[in-house]
Amino acid sequence: MDDAFTLLRQAADLLPEEAVAESGWTAEDVREDIVSSEWERALDALTEIGDTHPVSVGFWERLAEAARQMMLDRSRRWCEWRAWEVRHGTIRATLTLVAAGEGLRRTAFSGDGRLRPMWDIGNRNADGERDLSIATLWWRTCGSSDRGRPPRSGWHL
């Protein structure tokens, strides 16, 4: 099994050279971070690039294993989640929520893939009745202030 350093480098090599994250990170920036042993920052950048560009299951699997070796459990679970999405397909919606006190919601809730609300995306069962799908919600702070932009947050369904 390859070490985290090698896995991050391999994942960076799977990206097209023109791939750029919303924060401005590029594959070349990631390679520089890897060389200077900024592994966690490289993982964050690769994750952000992968969230904005089509990437392979192998890309996410490498990141998941690197995150496991770096003992970054939440990052590992996010990368495993994204590998599952690439493998099985998904309907992705990014929602922006108001603060708990500003809208109807009054309390926080778990947002790392454990909440599974039902939703109607237009499917019908064999009897022609509405067939609800199960959504999985993941709260993720996207982006980084390291490149001069504030992080943004969103829900991924």
Tab-separated table of C-alpha atoms in Angstrom:
chain	number	residue	atom	x	y	z
A	1	MET	CA	0.000	0.000	0.000
A	2	ASP	CA	1.281	3.450	-0.904
A	3	ASP	CA	1.872	6.101	1.754
A	4	ALA	CA	-0.200	9.288	2.014
A	5	PHE	CA	2.474	11.342	0.236
A	6	THR	CA	2.425	9.015	-2.776
A	7	LEU	CA	-1.379	8.787	-2.839
A	8	LEU	CA	-1.739	12.579	-2.864
A	9	ARG	CA	0.806	12.874	-5.665
A	10	GLN	CA	-0.982	10.158	-7.658
A	11	ALA	CA	-4.331	11.924	-7.180
A	12	ALA	CA	-2.819	15.226	-8.343
A	13	ASP	CA	-1.467	13.457	-11.428
A	14	LEU	CA	-5.010	12.307	-12.314
A	15	LEU	CA	-6.177	15.919	-12.670
A	16	PRO	CA	-6.129	17.734	-15.978
A	17	GLU	CA	-3.580	20.561	-15.944
A	18	GLU	CA	-6.318	23.155	-16.481
A	19	ALA	CA	-8.269	22.027	-13.381
A	20	VAL	CA	-8.705	24.941	-10.984
A	21	ALA	CA	-10.712	25.040	-7.767
A	22	GLU	CA	-13.067	27.923	-7.025
A	23	SER	CA	-10.502	29.217	-4.548
A	24	GLY	CA	-7.863	29.332	-7.301
A	25	TRP	CA	-5.896	26.224	-6.297
A	26	THR	CA	-4.410	24.300	-9.207
A	27	ALA	CA	-2.863	20.854	-9.562
A	28	GLU	CA	0.543	22.553	-9.656
A	29	ASP	CA	-0.201	24.307	-6.322
A	30	VAL	CA	-1.033	20.906	-4.866
A	31	ARG	CA	2.228	19.425	-6.102
A	32	GLU	CA	4.132	22.278	-4.440
A	33	ASP	CA	2.244	21.658	-1.175
A	34	ILE	CA	3.130	17.955	-1.337
A	35	VAL	CA	6.830	18.689	-1.889
A	36	SER	CA	6.833	21.074	1.088
A	37	SER	CA	5.029	18.438	3.241
A	38	GLU	CA	1.809	20.463	3.462
A	39	TRP	CA	-0.157	17.238	3.142
A	40	GLU	CA	-3.365	18.329	4.848
A	41	ARG	CA	-3.516	21.475	2.733
A	42	ALA	CA	-2.842	19.368	-0.382
A	43	LEU	CA	-5.690	17.040	0.592
A	44	ASP	CA	-8.038	20.008	1.077
A	45	ALA	CA	-7.045	21.473	-2.292
A	46	LEU	CA	-7.450	18.153	-4.105
A	47	THR	CA	-10.856	17.687	-2.504
A	48	GLU	CA	-11.947	21.154	-3.580
A	49	ILE	CA	-10.698	20.623	-7.140
A	50	GLY	CA	-12.439	17.233	-7.240
A	51	ASP	CA	-15.680	18.841	-6.070
A	52	THR	CA	-15.624	21.260	-9.014
A	53	HIS	CA	-14.267	19.024	-11.818
A	54	PRO	CA	-15.228	15.520	-12.933
A	55	VAL	CA	-12.762	13.031	-11.470
A	56	SER	CA	-12.532	9.255	-11.289
A	57	VAL	CA	-13.403	6.841	-8.505
A	58	GLY	CA	-9.667	6.143	-8.249
A	59	PHE	CA	-9.021	9.818	-7.478
A	60	TRP	CA	-11.447	9.732	-4.525
A	61	GLU	CA	-10.199	6.337	-3.340
A	62	ARG	CA	-6.616	7.648	-3.226
A	63	LEU	CA	-7.744	10.699	-1.247
A	64	ALA	CA	-9.805	8.543	1.131
A	65	GLU	CA	-6.827	6.287	1.852
A	66	ALA	CA	-4.487	9.276	2.275
A	67	ALA	CA	-6.974	10.854	4.707
A	68	ARG	CA	-7.200	7.547	6.618
A	69	GLN	CA	-3.422	7.396	6.936
A	70	MET	CA	-3.376	11.030	8.081
A	71	MET	CA	-6.092	10.180	10.657
A	72	LEU	CA	-8.506	12.747	9.183
A	73	ASP	CA	-11.717	10.773	9.683
A	74	ARG	CA	-14.194	13.347	8.408
A	75	SER	CA	-12.109	13.937	5.252
A	76	ARG	CA	-11.846	10.174	4.757
A	77	ARG	CA	-15.615	9.771	5.013
A	78	TRP	CA	-16.183	12.691	2.584
A	79	CYS	CA	-13.827	11.151	0.018
A	80	GLU	CA	-15.487	7.741	0.415
A	81	TRP	CA	-18.864	9.447	-0.048
A	82	ARG	CA	-17.658	11.155	-3.238
A	83	ALA	CA	-16.250	7.855	-4.575
A	84	TRP	CA	-19.670	6.280	-3.976
A	85	GLU	CA	-21.331	9.150	-5.862
A	86	VAL	CA	-18.999	8.728	-8.847
A	87	ARG	CA	-19.530	4.960	-8.834
A	88	HIS	CA	-23.351	5.042	-8.521
A	89	GLY	CA	-24.398	8.447	-9.822
A	90	THR	CA	-26.145	11.086	-7.818
A	91	ILE	CA	-28.381	14.094	-7.944
A	92	ARG	CA	-26.437	16.874	-6.299
A	93	ALA	CA	-27.992	20.020	-4.972
A	94	THR	CA	-26.113	22.647	-3.054
A	95	LEU	CA	-28.330	24.492	-0.611
A	96	THR	CA	-27.569	27.600	1.354
A	97	LEU	CA	-29.303	27.698	4.706
A	98	VAL	CA	-29.978	30.666	6.904
A	99	ALA	CA	-28.780	30.558	10.499
A	100	ALA	CA	-30.932	28.549	12.916
A	101	GLY	CA	-32.449	31.656	14.498
A	102	GLU	CA	-33.234	33.419	11.202
A	103	GLY	CA	-35.521	30.859	9.578
A	104	LEU	CA	-38.027	28.259	10.728
A	105	ARG	CA	-35.339	25.843	11.898
A	106	ARG	CA	-34.484	26.435	15.548
A	107	THR	CA	-31.824	23.817	16.220
A	108	ALA	CA	-28.773	22.401	14.488
A	109	PHE	CA	-28.737	18.863	13.125
A	110	SER	CA	-26.121	16.309	12.158
A	111	GLY	CA	-24.776	17.035	8.703
A	112	ASP	CA	-22.172	14.419	7.922
A	113	GLY	CA	-24.219	11.925	5.978
A	114	ARG	CA	-26.381	10.697	8.855
A	115	LEU	CA	-29.563	12.690	8.169
A	116	ARG	CA	-31.673	10.928	5.536
A	117	PRO	CA	-34.837	12.872	4.661
A	118	MET	CA	-37.344	11.659	2.078
A	119	TRP	CA	-37.832	13.774	-1.039
A	120	ASP	CA	-39.812	13.679	-4.229
A	121	ILE	CA	-37.770	13.838	-7.439
A	122	GLY	CA	-40.621	12.701	-9.672
A	123	ASN	CA	-40.147	8.909	-9.511
A	124	ARG	CA	-43.191	6.597	-9.625
A	125	ASN	CA	-43.528	3.030	-8.371
A	126	ALA	CA	-45.031	0.139	-10.395
A	127	ASP	CA	-48.551	1.207	-9.328
A	128	GLY	CA	-47.957	4.737	-10.614
A	129	GLU	CA	-47.852	6.228	-7.131
A	130	ARG	CA	-45.270	8.712	-5.974
A	131	ASP	CA	-42.018	6.976	-5.000
A	132	LEU	CA	-39.986	9.008	-2.556
A	133	SER	CA	-36.208	8.850	-2.662
A	134	ILE	CA	-33.954	8.987	0.346
A	135	ALA	CA	-31.570	11.919	0.369
A	136	THR	CA	-28.396	11.943	2.360
A	137	LEU	CA	-27.249	15.316	3.602
A	138	TRP	CA	-23.652	16.268	4.177
A	139	TRP	CA	-22.678	19.622	5.607
A	140	ARG	CA	-19.378	20.772	4.217
A	141	THR	CA	-17.491	24.003	4.465
A	142	CYS	CA	-16.251	24.555	0.947
A	143	GLY	CA	-13.232	26.576	-0.017
A	144	SER	CA	-10.526	28.067	2.085
A	145	SER	CA	-9.478	31.477	3.212
A	146	ASP	CA	-5.820	30.523	2.546
A	147	ARG	CA	-6.101	31.882	-0.991
A	148	GLY	CA	-7.717	35.191	-0.019
A	149	ARG	CA	-11.353	34.137	-0.256
A	150	PRO	CA	-13.549	33.340	2.722
A	151	PRO	CA	-14.831	29.772	3.021
A	152	ARG	CA	-18.378	29.115	1.907
A	153	SER	CA	-20.681	26.506	3.329
A	154	GLY	CA	-23.362	24.396	1.755
A	155	TRP	CA	-25.457	21.272	1.949
A	156	HIS	CA	-24.901	18.484	-0.531
A	157	LEU	CA	-27.854	16.196	-1.166
